[in-house]
PDB file of C-alpha atoms in Angstrom:
ATOM      1  CA  UNK A   1       0.000   0.000   0.000  1.00  0.00           C
ATOM      2  CA  UNK A   2       1.342   3.423  -0.943  1.00  0.00           C
ATOM      3  CA  UNK A   3       0.181   6.946  -0.227  1.00  0.00           C
ATOM      4  CA  UNK A   4       1.209  10.521  -0.993  1.00  0.00           C
ATOM      5  CA  UNK A   5       3.565  12.606   1.136  1.00  0.00           C
ATOM      6  CA  UNK A   6       5.667  15.728   0.696  1.00  0.00           C
ATOM      7  CA  UNK A   7       9.219  14.449   1.128  1.00  0.00           C
ATOM      8  CA  UNK A   8      12.194  16.747   1.728  1.00  0.00           C
ATOM      9  CA  UNK A   9      15.584  15.306   0.723  1.00  0.00           C
ATOM     10  CA  UNK A  10      19.152  16.560   0.944  1.00  0.00           C
ATOM     11  CA  UNK A  11      21.798  15.808  -1.682  1.00  0.00           C
ATOM     12  CA  UNK A  12      25.528  15.277  -1.206  1.00  0.00           C
ATOM     13  CA  UNK A  13      26.171  19.009  -1.576  1.00  0.00           C
ATOM     14  CA  UNK A  14      23.765  19.818   1.260  1.00  0.00           C
ATOM     15  CA  UNK A  15      21.040  21.202  -1.007  1.00  0.00           C
ATOM     16  CA  UNK A  16      17.470  20.333  -0.098  1.00  0.00           C
ATOM     17  CA  UNK A  17      14.485  19.765  -2.336  1.00  0.00           C
ATOM     18  CA  UNK A  18      10.825  19.047  -1.624  1.00  0.00           C
ATOM     19  CA  UNK A  19       8.466  17.032  -3.825  1.00  0.00           C
ATOM     20  CA  UNK A  20       5.312  14.942  -3.489  1.00  0.00           C
ATOM     21  CA  UNK A  21       6.147  11.241  -3.591  1.00  0.00           C
ATOM     22  CA  UNK A  22       4.365   7.907  -3.271  1.00  0.00           C
ATOM     23  CA  UNK A  23       5.742   6.128  -0.195  1.00  0.00           C
ATOM     24  CA  UNK A  24       4.855   3.031   1.847  1.00  0.00           C
ATOM     25  CA  UNK A  25       3.884   2.404   5.460  1.00  0.00           C
ATOM     26  CA  UNK A  26       7.226   0.679   6.039  1.00  0.00           C
ATOM     27  CA  UNK A  27       8.937   4.093   5.895  1.00  0.00           C
ATOM     28  CA  UNK A  28       6.891   5.589   8.726  1.00  0.00           C
ATOM     29  CA  UNK A  29       8.326   5.691  12.272  1.00  0.00           C
ATOM     30  CA  UNK A  30       7.571   2.702  14.500  1.00  0.00           C
ATOM     31  CA  UNK A  31       5.229   4.285  17.063  1.00  0.00           C
ATOM     32  CA  UNK A  32       1.920   3.319  18.669  1.00  0.00           C
ATOM     33  CA  UNK A  33      -0.766   5.055  16.609  1.00  0.00           C
ATOM     34  CA  UNK A  34      -1.321   5.173  12.854  1.00  0.00           C
ATOM     35  CA  UNK A  35      -3.523   8.051  11.701  1.00  0.00           C
ATOM     36  CA  UNK A  36      -5.203   8.622   8.356  1.00  0.00           C
ATOM     37  CA  UNK A  37      -4.374  12.316   8.033  1.00  0.00           C
ATOM     38  CA  UNK A  38      -7.112  14.545   6.628  1.00  0.00           C
ATOM     39  CA  UNK A  39      -5.766  18.061   7.105  1.00  0.00           C
ATOM     40  CA  UNK A  40      -2.579  19.846   8.098  1.00  0.00           C
ATOM     41  CA  UNK A  41      -1.561  23.513   7.992  1.00  0.00           C
ATOM     42  CA  UNK A  42       1.274  25.812   6.917  1.00  0.00           C
ATOM     43  CA  UNK A  43       3.208  27.473   9.753  1.00  0.00           C
ATOM     44  CA  UNK A  44       6.439  29.489   9.893  1.00  0.00           C
ATOM     45  CA  UNK A  45       8.354  26.421  11.083  1.00  0.00           C
ATOM     46  CA  UNK A  46       7.042  24.469   8.094  1.00  0.00           C
ATOM     47  CA  UNK A  47       8.489  27.119   5.811  1.00  0.00           C
ATOM     48  CA  UNK A  48      11.872  26.681   7.483  1.00  0.00           C
ATOM     49  CA  UNK A  49      11.673  22.888   7.108  1.00  0.00           C
ATOM     50  CA  UNK A  50      10.693  23.033   3.436  1.00  0.00           C
ATOM     51  CA  UNK A  51      13.043  25.837   2.417  1.00  0.00           C
ATOM     52  CA  UNK A  52      16.696  25.764   1.313  1.00  0.00           C
ATOM     53  CA  UNK A  53      18.971  24.363   4.009  1.00  0.00           C
ATOM     54  CA  UNK A  54      16.173  22.542   5.759  1.00  0.00           C
ATOM     55  CA  UNK A  55      16.000  24.854   8.762  1.00  0.00           C
ATOM     56  CA  UNK A  56      14.811  22.798  11.710  1.00  0.00           C
ATOM     57  CA  UNK A  57      14.937  19.346  10.109  1.00  0.00           C
ATOM     58  CA  UNK A  58      16.955  16.813  12.107  1.00  0.00           C
ATOM     59  CA  UNK A  59      17.251  13.982   9.562  1.00  0.00           C
ATOM     60  CA  UNK A  60      16.618  13.183   5.895  1.00  0.00           C
ATOM     61  CA  UNK A  61      14.533  12.141   4.080  1.00  0.00           C
ATOM     62  CA  UNK A  62      11.867  14.014   6.007  1.00  0.00           C
ATOM     63  CA  UNK A  63       8.123  14.715   5.897  1.00  0.00           C
ATOM     64  CA  UNK A  64       7.336  18.197   7.311  1.00  0.00           C
ATOM     65  CA  UNK A  65       4.027  19.390   8.746  1.00  0.00           C
ATOM     66  CA  UNK A  66       4.052  20.377  12.436  1.00  0.00           C
ATOM     67  CA  UNK A  67       0.390  19.551  13.038  1.00  0.00           C
ATOM     68  CA  UNK A  68      -2.451  17.446  11.653  1.00  0.00           C
ATOM     69  CA  UNK A  69      -5.970  16.195  12.287  1.00  0.00           C
ATOM     70  CA  UNK A  70      -7.446  12.912  11.143  1.00  0.00           C
ATOM     71  CA  UNK A  71      -8.832   9.508  12.049  1.00  0.00           C
ATOM     72  CA  UNK A  72      -7.062   6.734  13.936  1.00  0.00           C
ATOM     73  CA  UNK A  73      -6.508   3.686  11.724  1.00  0.00           C
ATOM     74  CA  UNK A  74      -4.819   1.469  14.294  1.00  0.00           C
ATOM     75  CA  UNK A  75      -3.440   1.781  17.814  1.00  0.00           C
ATOM     76  CA  UNK A  76      -1.512  -0.398  20.228  1.00  0.00           C
ATOM     77  CA  UNK A  77      -2.422   2.043  23.036  1.00  0.00           C
ATOM     78  CA  UNK A  78      -5.829   1.502  24.639  1.00  0.00           C
ATOM     79  CA  UNK A  79      -6.499   5.246  24.877  1.00  0.00           C
ATOM     80  CA  UNK A  80      -7.238   5.325  21.149  1.00  0.00           C
ATOM     81  CA  UNK A  81      -9.094   2.969  18.842  1.00  0.00           C
ATOM     82  CA  UNK A  82      -9.769   2.824  15.120  1.00  0.00           C
ATOM     83  CA  UNK A  83     -12.250   5.505  14.099  1.00  0.00           C
ATOM     84  CA  UNK A  84     -11.327   8.043  16.805  1.00  0.00           C
ATOM     85  CA  UNK A  85     -10.901  11.612  15.562  1.00  0.00           C
ATOM     86  CA  UNK A  86      -7.673  13.168  16.844  1.00  0.00           C
ATOM     87  CA  UNK A  87      -5.551  16.304  16.582  1.00  0.00           C
ATOM     88  CA  UNK A  88      -1.804  16.733  17.106  1.00  0.00           C
ATOM     89  CA  UNK A  89       0.362  19.805  17.646  1.00  0.00           C
ATOM     90  CA  UNK A  90       3.910  20.062  18.937  1.00  0.00           C
ATOM     91  CA  UNK A  91       6.371  17.425  20.185  1.00  0.00           C
ATOM     92  CA  UNK A  92       8.794  18.261  17.328  1.00  0.00           C
ATOM     93  CA  UNK A  93       6.514  16.519  14.840  1.00  0.00           C
ATOM     94  CA  UNK A  94       7.459  17.803  11.394  1.00  0.00           C
ATOM     95  CA  UNK A  95      10.961  18.627  12.651  1.00  0.00           C
ATOM     96  CA  UNK A  96      12.534  15.622  14.389  1.00  0.00           C
ATOM     97  CA  UNK A  97       9.642  13.221  13.705  1.00  0.00           C
ATOM     98  CA  UNK A  98       7.834  12.810  10.396  1.00  0.00           C
ATOM     99  CA  UNK A  99       4.795  15.061  10.313  1.00  0.00           C
ATOM    100  CA  UNK A 100       1.460  15.931   8.771  1.00  0.00           C
ATOM    101  CA  UNK A 101       2.233  16.499   5.076  1.00  0.00           C
ATOM    102  CA  UNK A 102       1.354  12.890   4.409  1.00  0.00           C
ATOM    103  CA  UNK A 103      -1.819  10.888   3.953  1.00  0.00           C
ATOM    104  CA  UNK A 104      -0.654   8.568   6.759  1.00  0.00           C
ATOM    105  CA  UNK A 105       1.260   9.343   9.952  1.00  0.00           C
ATOM    106  CA  UNK A 106       2.554   7.339  12.890  1.00  0.00           C
ATOM    107  CA  UNK A 107       3.012   9.070  16.235  1.00  0.00           C
ATOM    108  CA  UNK A 108       3.135   8.408  19.951  1.00  0.00           C
ATOM    109  CA  UNK A 109      -0.224   8.184  21.705  1.00  0.00           C
ATOM    110  CA  UNK A 110       0.968  10.718  24.303  1.00  0.00           C
ATOM    111  CA  UNK A 111       1.170  13.391  21.617  1.00  0.00           C
ATOM    112  CA  UNK A 112      -2.480  13.159  20.523  1.00  0.00           C
ATOM    113  CA  UNK A 113      -5.592  14.895  21.843  1.00  0.00           C
ATOM    114  CA  UNK A 114      -9.160  13.719  21.098  1.00  0.00           C
ATOM    115  CA  UNK A 115     -10.867  16.099  18.685  1.00  0.00           C
ATOM    116  CA  UNK A 116     -13.232  18.251  20.798  1.00  0.00           C
ATOM    117  CA  UNK A 117     -16.972  18.067  20.221  1.00  0.00           C
ATOM    118  CA  UNK A 118     -18.102  20.756  17.828  1.00  0.00           C
ATOM    119  CA  UNK A 119     -14.917  20.788  15.714  1.00  0.00           C
ATOM    120  CA  UNK A 120     -14.378  19.025  12.402  1.00  0.00           C
ATOM    121  CA  UNK A 121     -10.882  17.943  11.393  1.00  0.00           C
ATOM    122  CA  UNK A 122     -10.809  20.793   8.854  1.00  0.00           C
ATOM    123  CA  UNK A 123     -11.817  23.340  11.499  1.00  0.00           C
ATOM    124  CA  UNK A 124      -9.212  21.942  13.883  1.00  0.00           C
ATOM    125  CA  UNK A 125      -6.516  22.643  11.304  1.00  0.00           C
ATOM    126  CA  UNK A 126      -8.014  26.022  10.481  1.00  0.00           C
ATOM    127  CA  UNK A 127      -7.157  26.604  14.145  1.00  0.00           C
ATOM    128  CA  UNK A 128      -3.953  24.528  13.959  1.00  0.00           C
ATOM    129  CA  UNK A 129      -0.749  25.136  15.879  1.00  0.00           C
ATOM    130  CA  UNK A 130      -1.125  28.891  15.393  1.00  0.00           C
ATOM    131  CA  UNK A 131      -4.605  28.981  16.928  1.00  0.00           C
ATOM    132  CA  UNK A 132      -3.626  26.553  19.665  1.00  0.00           C
ATOM    133  CA  UNK A 133      -0.686  28.810  20.527  1.00  0.00           C
ATOM    134  CA  UNK A 134      -3.001  31.827  20.513  1.00  0.00           C
ATOM    135  CA  UNK A 135      -5.305  30.111  22.994  1.00  0.00           C
ATOM    136  CA  UNK A 136      -2.366  29.247  25.260  1.00  0.00           C
ATOM    137  CA  UNK A 137      -1.323  32.913  25.164  1.00  0.00           C
ATOM    138  CA  UNK A 138      -4.802  34.196  25.926  1.00  0.00           C
ATOM    139  CA  UNK A 139      -5.182  31.703  28.776  1.00  0.00           C
ATOM    140  CA  UNK A 140      -1.842  32.831  30.208  1.00  0.00           C
ATOM    141  CA  UNK A 141      -3.005  36.467  30.117  1.00  0.00           C
ATOM    142  CA  UNK A 142      -6.280  35.514  31.816  1.00  0.00           C
ATOM    143  CA  UNK A 143      -4.474  33.546  34.514  1.00  0.00           C
ATOM    144  CA  UNK A 144      -2.376  36.632  35.315  1.00  0.00           C
ATOM    145  CA  UNK A 145      -5.409  38.932  35.190  1.00  0.00           C
ATOM    146  CA  UNK A 146      -6.123  41.028  32.114  1.00  0.00           C
ATOM    147  CA  UNK A 147      -6.249  44.753  32.845  1.00  0.00           C
ATOM    148  CA  UNK A 148      -8.904  47.222  31.726  1.00  0.00           C
ATOM    149  CA  UNK A 149      -7.298  48.695  28.623  1.00  0.00           C
ATOM    150  CA  UNK A 150      -7.290  47.382  25.053  1.00  0.00           C
ATOM    151  CA  UNK A 151      -5.320  44.219  24.372  1.00  0.00           C
ATOM    152  CA  UNK A 152      -2.534  44.602  21.816  1.00  0.00           C
ATOM    153  CA  UNK A 153      -1.860  41.875  19.229  1.00  0.00           C
ATOM    154  CA  UNK A 154       1.314  42.162  17.131  1.00  0.00           C
ATOM    155  CA  UNK A 155       1.796  40.330  13.856  1.00  0.00           C
ATOM    156  CA  UNK A 156      -1.976  40.456  13.732  1.00  0.00           C
ATOM    157  CA  UNK A 157      -2.470  39.377  10.104  1.00  0.00           C
ATOM    158  CA  UNK A 158      -0.488  36.163  10.603  1.00  0.00           C
ATOM    159  CA  UNK A 159      -1.812  32.839  11.832  1.00  0.00           C
ATOM    160  CA  UNK A 160      -1.233  33.344  15.576  1.00  0.00           C
ATOM    161  CA  UNK A 161      -2.268  36.990  15.458  1.00  0.00           C
ATOM    162  CA  UNK A 162      -5.450  36.426  13.456  1.00  0.00           C
ATOM    163  CA  UNK A 163      -6.804  33.837  15.874  1.00  0.00           C
ATOM    164  CA  UNK A 164      -5.753  35.928  18.886  1.00  0.00           C
ATOM    165  CA  UNK A 165      -7.695  38.907  17.533  1.00  0.00           C
ATOM    166  CA  UNK A 166     -10.811  36.777  16.968  1.00  0.00           C
ATOM    167  CA  UNK A 167     -10.554  35.078  20.375  1.00  0.00           C
ATOM    168  CA  UNK A 168     -10.092  38.294  22.338  1.00  0.00           C
ATOM    169  CA  UNK A 169     -12.913  39.996  20.448  1.00  0.00           C
ATOM    170  CA  UNK A 170     -15.183  37.002  21.179  1.00  0.00           C
ATOM    171  CA  UNK A 171     -14.358  37.508  24.874  1.00  0.00           C
ATOM    172  CA  UNK A 172     -15.608  41.077  24.635  1.00  0.00           C
ATOM    173  CA  UNK A 173     -12.217  42.766  24.750  1.00  0.00           C
ATOM    174  CA  UNK A 174     -11.139  45.806  22.758  1.00  0.00           C
ATOM    175  CA  UNK A 175      -8.330  44.658  20.471  1.00  0.00           C
ATOM    176  CA  UNK A 176      -5.611  46.809  18.900  1.00  0.00           C
ATOM    177  CA  UNK A 177      -4.060  44.972  15.942  1.00  0.00           C
ATOM    178  CA  UNK A 178      -0.517  45.754  14.789  1.00  0.00           C
ATOM    179  CA  UNK A 179       0.327  44.978  11.165  1.00  0.00           C
ATOM    180  CA  UNK A 180       2.877  45.992   8.578  1.00  0.00           C
ATOM    181  CA  UNK A 181       0.296  45.548   5.816  1.00  0.00           C
ATOM    182  CA  UNK A 182      -2.252  48.366   5.803  1.00  0.00           C
ATOM    183  CA  UNK A 183      -4.248  46.552   3.116  1.00  0.00           C
ATOM    184  CA  UNK A 184      -5.222  44.005   5.797  1.00  0.00           C
ATOM    185  CA  UNK A 185      -7.121  46.563   7.884  1.00  0.00           C
ATOM    186  CA  UNK A 186     -10.571  45.448   6.705  1.00  0.00           C
ATOM    187  CA  UNK A 187      -9.661  41.793   7.290  1.00  0.00           C
ATOM    188  CA  UNK A 188      -8.558  42.526  10.859  1.00  0.00           C
ATOM    189  CA  UNK A 189     -11.613  44.646  11.601  1.00  0.00           C
ATOM    190  CA  UNK A 190     -13.733  41.755  10.330  1.00  0.00           C
ATOM    191  CA  UNK A 191     -12.079  39.536  12.939  1.00  0.00           C
ATOM    192  CA  UNK A 192     -13.013  42.017  15.660  1.00  0.00           C
ATOM    193  CA  UNK A 193     -10.114  44.472  15.912  1.00  0.00           C
ATOM    194  CA  UNK A 194     -11.241  47.902  17.105  1.00  0.00           C
ATOM    195  CA  UNK A 195      -7.988  49.695  16.226  1.00  0.00           C
ATOM    196  CA  UNK A 196      -5.338  49.138  13.539  1.00  0.00           C
ATOM    197  CA  UNK A 197      -1.781  50.247  14.320  1.00  0.00           C
ATOM    198  CA  UNK A 198       0.989  50.467  11.724  1.00  0.00           C
ATOM    199  CA  UNK A 199       3.975  48.293  12.562  1.00  0.00           C
ATOM    200  CA  UNK A 200       6.280  51.274  12.122  1.00  0.00           C
ATOM    201  CA  UNK A 201       4.757  52.930  15.179  1.00  0.00           C
ATOM    202  CA  UNK A 202       6.105  50.195  17.460  1.00  0.00           C
ATOM    203  CA  UNK A 203       9.070  48.927  15.467  1.00  0.00           C
ATOM    204  CA  UNK A 204      11.605  51.459  16.697  1.00  0.00           C
ATOM    205  CA  UNK A 205      14.151  50.504  19.332  1.00  0.00           C
ATOM    206  CA  UNK A 206      13.304  51.602  22.864  1.00  0.00           C
ATOM    207  CA  UNK A 207      13.860  55.327  23.365  1.00  0.00           C
ATOM    208  CA  UNK A 208      12.382  55.668  26.848  1.00  0.00           C
ATOM    209  CA  UNK A 209      12.045  52.724  29.227  1.00  0.00           C
ATOM    210  CA  UNK A 210       8.537  53.859  30.224  1.00  0.00           C
ATOM    211  CA  UNK A 211       5.903  55.527  28.066  1.00  0.00           C
ATOM    212  CA  UNK A 212       2.212  56.177  28.663  1.00  0.00           C
ATOM    213  CA  UNK A 213       0.147  53.212  29.856  1.00  0.00           C
ATOM    214  CA  UNK A 214      -1.744  52.054  26.753  1.00  0.00           C
ATOM    215  CA  UNK A 215      -2.384  48.309  26.896  1.00  0.00           C
ATOM    216  CA  UNK A 216      -4.171  46.018  29.337  1.00  0.00           C
ATOM    217  CA  UNK A 217      -2.379  42.982  27.904  1.00  0.00           C
ATOM    218  CA  UNK A 218      -0.559  41.854  24.799  1.00  0.00           C
ATOM    219  CA  UNK A 219      -0.154  38.797  22.596  1.00  0.00           C
ATOM    220  CA  UNK A 220       3.193  39.408  20.884  1.00  0.00           C
ATOM    221  CA  UNK A 221       3.833  37.222  17.848  1.00  0.00           C
ATOM    222  CA  UNK A 222       6.865  39.207  16.632  1.00  0.00           C
ATOM    223  CA  UNK A 223       9.494  39.725  19.343  1.00  0.00           C
ATOM    224  CA  UNK A 224      12.651  41.760  18.791  1.00  0.00           C
ATOM    225  CA  UNK A 225      12.566  45.558  18.871  1.00  0.00           C
ATOM    226  CA  UNK A 226       8.773  45.681  18.894  1.00  0.00           C
ATOM    227  CA  UNK A 227       8.585  43.632  22.081  1.00  0.00           C
ATOM    228  CA  UNK A 228      11.151  45.887  23.719  1.00  0.00           C
ATOM    229  CA  UNK A 229       9.152  48.962  22.774  1.00  0.00           C
ATOM    230  CA  UNK A 230       5.720  47.784  23.888  1.00  0.00           C
ATOM    231  CA  UNK A 231       6.926  46.647  27.339  1.00  0.00           C
ATOM    232  CA  UNK A 232       7.171  50.311  28.311  1.00  0.00           C
ATOM    233  CA  UNK A 233       3.573  50.947  27.204  1.00  0.00           C
ATOM    234  CA  UNK A 234       1.820  48.332  29.336  1.00  0.00           C
ATOM    235  CA  UNK A 235      -0.563  49.205  32.152  1.00  0.00           C
ATOM    236  CA  UNK A 236       0.649  48.643  35.696  1.00  0.00           C
ATOM    237  CA  UNK A 237       0.669  44.885  36.392  1.00  0.00           C
ATOM    238  CA  UNK A 238      -0.265  43.965  32.819  1.00  0.00           C
ATOM    239  CA  UNK A 239       1.199  40.934  31.033  1.00  0.00           C
ATOM    240  CA  UNK A 240       2.734  40.250  27.643  1.00  0.00           C
ATOM    241  CA  UNK A 241       2.423  36.708  26.261  1.00  0.00           C
ATOM    242  CA  UNK A 242       5.354  36.341  23.855  1.00  0.00           C
ATOM    243  CA  UNK A 243       4.920  33.600  21.266  1.00  0.00           C
ATOM    244  CA  UNK A 244       7.139  34.436  18.285  1.00  0.00           C
ATOM    245  CA  UNK A 245      10.651  35.334  17.168  1.00  0.00           C
ATOM    246  CA  UNK A 246      10.023  36.687  13.659  1.00  0.00           C
ATOM    247  CA  UNK A 247      11.530  40.013  14.743  1.00  0.00           C
ATOM    248  CA  UNK A 248      14.576  38.379  16.316  1.00  0.00           C
ATOM    249  CA  UNK A 249      15.593  36.764  19.593  1.00  0.00           C
ATOM    250  CA  UNK A 250      17.328  39.805  21.082  1.00  0.00           C
ATOM    251  CA  UNK A 251      15.322  41.920  23.514  1.00  0.00           C
ATOM    252  CA  UNK A 252      16.347  45.603  23.471  1.00  0.00           C
ATOM    253  CA  UNK A 253      14.798  46.594  26.796  1.00  0.00           C
ATOM    254  CA  UNK A 254      15.645  47.491  30.380  1.00  0.00           C
ATOM    255  CA  UNK A 255      14.388  46.056  33.661  1.00  0.00           C
ATOM    256  CA  UNK A 256      12.483  49.269  34.416  1.00  0.00           C
ATOM    257  CA  UNK A 257       9.051  48.137  33.081  1.00  0.00           C
ATOM    258  CA  UNK A 258       9.337  45.033  35.271  1.00  0.00           C
ATOM    259  CA  UNK A 259      10.534  46.864  38.397  1.00  0.00           C
ATOM    260  CA  UNK A 260       8.519  50.077  38.275  1.00  0.00           C
ATOM    261  CA  UNK A 261       5.361  48.972  36.484  1.00  0.00           C
ATOM    262  CA  UNK A 262       5.144  45.316  37.468  1.00  0.00           C
ATOM    263  CA  UNK A 263       4.935  44.118  33.858  1.00  0.00           C
ATOM    264  CA  UNK A 264       4.901  40.324  33.395  1.00  0.00           C
ATOM    265  CA  UNK A 265       6.637  38.720  30.412  1.00  0.00           C
ATOM    266  CA  UNK A 266       5.131  35.290  29.773  1.00  0.00           C
ATOM    267  CA  UNK A 267       6.890  32.900  27.406  1.00  0.00           C
ATOM    268  CA  UNK A 268       4.490  30.637  25.475  1.00  0.00           C
ATOM    269  CA  UNK A 269       5.815  27.369  24.021  1.00  0.00           C
ATOM    270  CA  UNK A 270       3.300  25.132  22.265  1.00  0.00           C
ATOM    271  CA  UNK A 271       5.701  22.249  21.664  1.00  0.00           C
ATOM    272  CA  UNK A 272       5.631  20.219  24.888  1.00  0.00           C
ATOM    273  CA  UNK A 273       2.481  21.238  26.727  1.00  0.00           C
ATOM    274  CA  UNK A 274       1.093  18.828  29.363  1.00  0.00           C
ATOM    275  CA  UNK A 275      -1.949  16.836  28.244  1.00  0.00           C
ATOM    276  CA  UNK A 276      -4.305  18.749  30.558  1.00  0.00           C
ATOM    277  CA  UNK A 277      -3.222  22.106  29.081  1.00  0.00           C
ATOM    278  CA  UNK A 278      -3.717  20.834  25.543  1.00  0.00           C
ATOM    279  CA  UNK A 279      -7.207  19.511  26.270  1.00  0.00           C
ATOM    280  CA  UNK A 280      -8.169  22.753  28.038  1.00  0.00           C
ATOM    281  CA  UNK A 281      -6.943  24.876  25.133  1.00  0.00           C
ATOM    282  CA  UNK A 282      -8.656  22.798  22.434  1.00  0.00           C
ATOM    283  CA  UNK A 283     -11.913  22.641  24.403  1.00  0.00           C
ATOM    284  CA  UNK A 284     -11.985  26.414  24.859  1.00  0.00           C
ATOM    285  CA  UNK A 285     -11.142  26.983  21.203  1.00  0.00           C
ATOM    286  CA  UNK A 286     -14.161  24.899  20.224  1.00  0.00           C
ATOM    287  CA  UNK A 287     -16.323  26.900  22.638  1.00  0.00           C
ATOM    288  CA  UNK A 288     -15.040  30.443  22.024  1.00  0.00           C
ATOM    289  CA  UNK A 289     -13.810  30.822  18.471  1.00  0.00           C
ATOM    290  CA  UNK A 290     -16.557  32.098  16.152  1.00  0.00           C
ATOM    291  CA  UNK A 291     -16.611  29.630  13.273  1.00  0.00           C
ATOM    292  CA  UNK A 292     -17.730  32.266  10.744  1.00  0.00           C
ATOM    293  CA  UNK A 293     -14.602  34.290  11.591  1.00  0.00           C
ATOM    294  CA  UNK A 294     -12.499  31.144  11.403  1.00  0.00           C
ATOM    295  CA  UNK A 295     -13.795  30.498   7.875  1.00  0.00           C
ATOM    296  CA  UNK A 296     -12.815  34.047   6.882  1.00  0.00           C
ATOM    297  CA  UNK A 297      -9.183  33.307   7.822  1.00  0.00           C
ATOM    298  CA  UNK A 298      -8.846  30.095   5.806  1.00  0.00           C
ATOM    299  CA  UNK A 299      -7.174  29.479   2.461  1.00  0.00           C
ATOM    300  CA  UNK A 300      -7.111  25.849   1.313  1.00  0.00           C
ATOM    301  CA  UNK A 301      -4.093  24.220  -0.337  1.00  0.00           C
ATOM    302  CA  UNK A 302      -2.846  20.824  -1.520  1.00  0.00           C
ATOM    303  CA  UNK A 303       0.398  18.918  -1.018  1.00  0.00           C
ATOM    304  CA  UNK A 304       1.581  20.144  -4.437  1.00  0.00           C
ATOM    305  CA  UNK A 305       1.167  23.766  -3.320  1.00  0.00           C
ATOM    306  CA  UNK A 306       3.460  23.411  -0.323  1.00  0.00           C
ATOM    307  CA  UNK A 307       6.923  24.210  -1.765  1.00  0.00           C
ATOM    308  CA  UNK A 308       5.741  27.655  -2.903  1.00  0.00           C
ATOM    309  CA  UNK A 309       3.714  28.257   0.265  1.00  0.00           C
ATOM    310  CA  UNK A 310       6.753  27.391   2.377  1.00  0.00           C
ATOM    311  CA  UNK A 311       8.691  30.190   0.668  1.00  0.00           C
ATOM    312  CA  UNK A 312       5.756  32.616   0.848  1.00  0.00           C
ATOM    313  CA  UNK A 313       5.285  32.272   4.610  1.00  0.00           C
ATOM    314  CA  UNK A 314       8.981  33.001   5.232  1.00  0.00           C
ATOM    315  CA  UNK A 315       8.560  36.226   3.241  1.00  0.00           C
ATOM    316  CA  UNK A 316       5.485  37.273   5.234  1.00  0.00           C
ATOM    317  CA  UNK A 317       3.171  36.825   2.246  1.00  0.00           C
ATOM    318  CA  UNK A 318       0.669  34.452   3.890  1.00  0.00           C
ATOM    319  CA  UNK A 319      -2.420  35.904   5.552  1.00  0.00           C
ATOM    320  CA  UNK A 320      -4.463  34.033   8.150  1.00  0.00           C
ATOM    321  CA  UNK A 321      -4.584  30.247   8.106  1.00  0.00           C
ATOM    322  CA  UNK A 322      -3.615  27.912   5.266  1.00  0.00           C
ATOM    323  CA  UNK A 323      -5.335  24.520   5.577  1.00  0.00           C
ATOM    324  CA  UNK A 324      -3.726  21.681   3.634  1.00  0.00           C
ATOM    325  CA  UNK A 325      -6.108  19.004   2.330  1.00  0.00           C
ATOM    326  CA  UNK A 326      -3.625  16.155   2.036  1.00  0.00           C
ATOM    327  CA  UNK A 327      -6.077  13.992   0.091  1.00  0.00           C
ATOM    328  CA  UNK A 328      -6.968  16.568  -2.581  1.00  0.00           C
TER     329      UNK A 328
END
């Protein structure tokens, strides 16, 4: 039996290439659960794995795709049986372990979560790792206590930012969306943003360690200079949930916002979340996220589209959520 997968290979000169191939079950990792994959997504990490040099890939040949949703075909673990609908994010799937850009996948049972009631496999991947990460960030802000002012979302037109805007708006919060693409203003307002801020306004390196108190919380999907700048604009005791490094890993900031304004910097990592956290996040996503807004974020793609999409997402050309129908 063979099936389709996007396979990334590296030649003797270290050059990588990605192409759809027919492969067999014997090539899949020997783990407990075999899943008939229905949908995956395109994330920034996927672009790194597909692109020249391979980025985060640990071994070759490799099947990228850092998340997927589908139906269990077989399982040696009694927590899952054939026919169960499941979703997977994290655990270095698509980086160190073959991932979701394949019509079949084998993974550890510990990595899976039952698909919540009210979500289809396509909707789960419209949410995907980006939406799951957004929910973790919003939960972290709630746990620390969101303040009264508007909540800032940076990188708002991307996958994490789009879902964060929609989630916060569904919770009744005022949302200020930061984007470098002014043409996305109507899209972001449609998701529930009440204010659109040009990226240039926050992209400058910190000039003063404290500015006026503007934000009751922040989901930062960019990092770098922007994160350093916005720390000095948070309300007293407010929190920033930092989820991305697109703007760089360096943090040009001082300790003053933390010491004098009690700002909390919360690091959000979606890769190795405990099972209880994953179930909580997926359950709340199914309950909170307006499906009509989710549909507005989605662009559908096939396995054959992935090499170009991998390059596009690295260049910041992908808006919202790209759902990959691996069987199309």
